[in-house]
Amino acid sequence: MRPVTAQEKQQLRTSGSLVVEDAGGAAARAGIEPGDIILGIGATDVTTAEQLKALAAKTTSRNIPLRVQRGESIRFAQVPRDQG
């Protein structure tokens, strides 16, 4: 992940702050793809990778409900919690 630039925000018409550069493991199996914009976990918005990691660590469910924007669509990806 990396921060979304101001130019990208305008081009992509997003309020998100993180873009996926590479997806592997549980995230890829949950359907996360490079170019997806991470908006938050559940209804909580995130603006930094550190905030995303901290919020994911506090999530008590087996899956992390990652809110993702792809193009003009917004969806939830249920990312299994890392067991390692």
XYZ file of C-alpha atoms in Angstrom:
84
model
C 0.000 0.000 0.000
C 0.959 3.585 -0.489
C -0.743 6.950 0.005
C -3.015 8.184 -2.779
C -1.718 11.412 -4.333
C -3.924 14.482 -4.624
C -3.912 14.068 -8.410
C -5.005 10.419 -8.109
C -7.795 11.381 -5.689
C -9.139 13.803 -8.256
C -8.763 11.390 -11.191
C -10.261 8.445 -9.306
C -12.965 10.512 -7.620
C -12.200 8.990 -4.257
C -12.016 10.101 -0.663
C -9.697 7.175 0.109
C -6.119 7.689 1.151
C -4.469 4.296 0.479
C -3.977 2.471 -2.806
C -3.015 -1.194 -3.111
C 0.192 -1.655 -5.092
C 0.461 -5.421 -4.711
C -1.900 -7.990 -3.213
C -1.003 -11.449 -2.046
C -2.009 -14.058 0.493
C -5.316 -13.610 2.299
C -5.971 -10.209 0.724
C -5.606 -11.578 -2.800
C -7.807 -14.572 -1.971
C -10.441 -12.108 -0.704
C -10.386 -10.356 -4.089
C -8.156 -7.360 -3.323
C -6.316 -6.235 -6.462
C -3.595 -3.710 -7.282
C -5.211 -0.330 -7.858
C -7.967 -0.870 -5.282
C -8.461 2.048 -2.900
C -8.726 1.113 0.776
C -11.445 3.241 2.366
C -11.638 1.646 5.794
C -12.546 -1.266 7.982
C -16.268 -1.614 8.426
C -17.752 1.873 8.701
C -14.514 3.368 10.066
C -12.450 5.353 7.556
C -8.663 5.023 7.521
C -6.115 7.473 6.189
C -2.772 5.776 6.919
C -1.355 2.263 6.763
C -0.585 2.471 10.478
C -4.201 3.342 11.258
C -5.382 0.450 9.071
C -3.091 -2.023 10.860
C -4.128 -0.787 14.315
C -7.822 -1.017 13.480
C -7.393 -4.484 11.951
C -5.620 -5.624 15.134
C -8.609 -4.474 17.215
C -11.130 -6.322 15.042
C -12.344 -9.386 16.922
C -14.052 -11.266 14.090
C -12.361 -14.034 12.083
C -12.482 -11.850 8.964
C -11.538 -8.206 8.588
C -14.301 -6.325 6.707
C -12.174 -4.166 4.426
C -14.126 -1.448 2.597
C -12.639 -1.064 -0.874
C -13.253 1.159 -3.883
C -12.597 -0.220 -7.362
C -13.469 2.222 -10.076
C -16.834 3.688 -9.152
C -17.884 0.666 -7.062
C -17.495 0.320 -3.316
C -17.621 -3.112 -1.733
C -16.564 -5.071 1.324
C -13.874 -7.719 1.087
C -13.851 -10.186 3.971
C -10.121 -10.701 4.511
C -9.327 -13.691 6.736
C -7.273 -12.782 9.778
C -3.644 -13.844 9.439
C -3.131 -16.942 11.536
C 0.660 -16.652 11.559
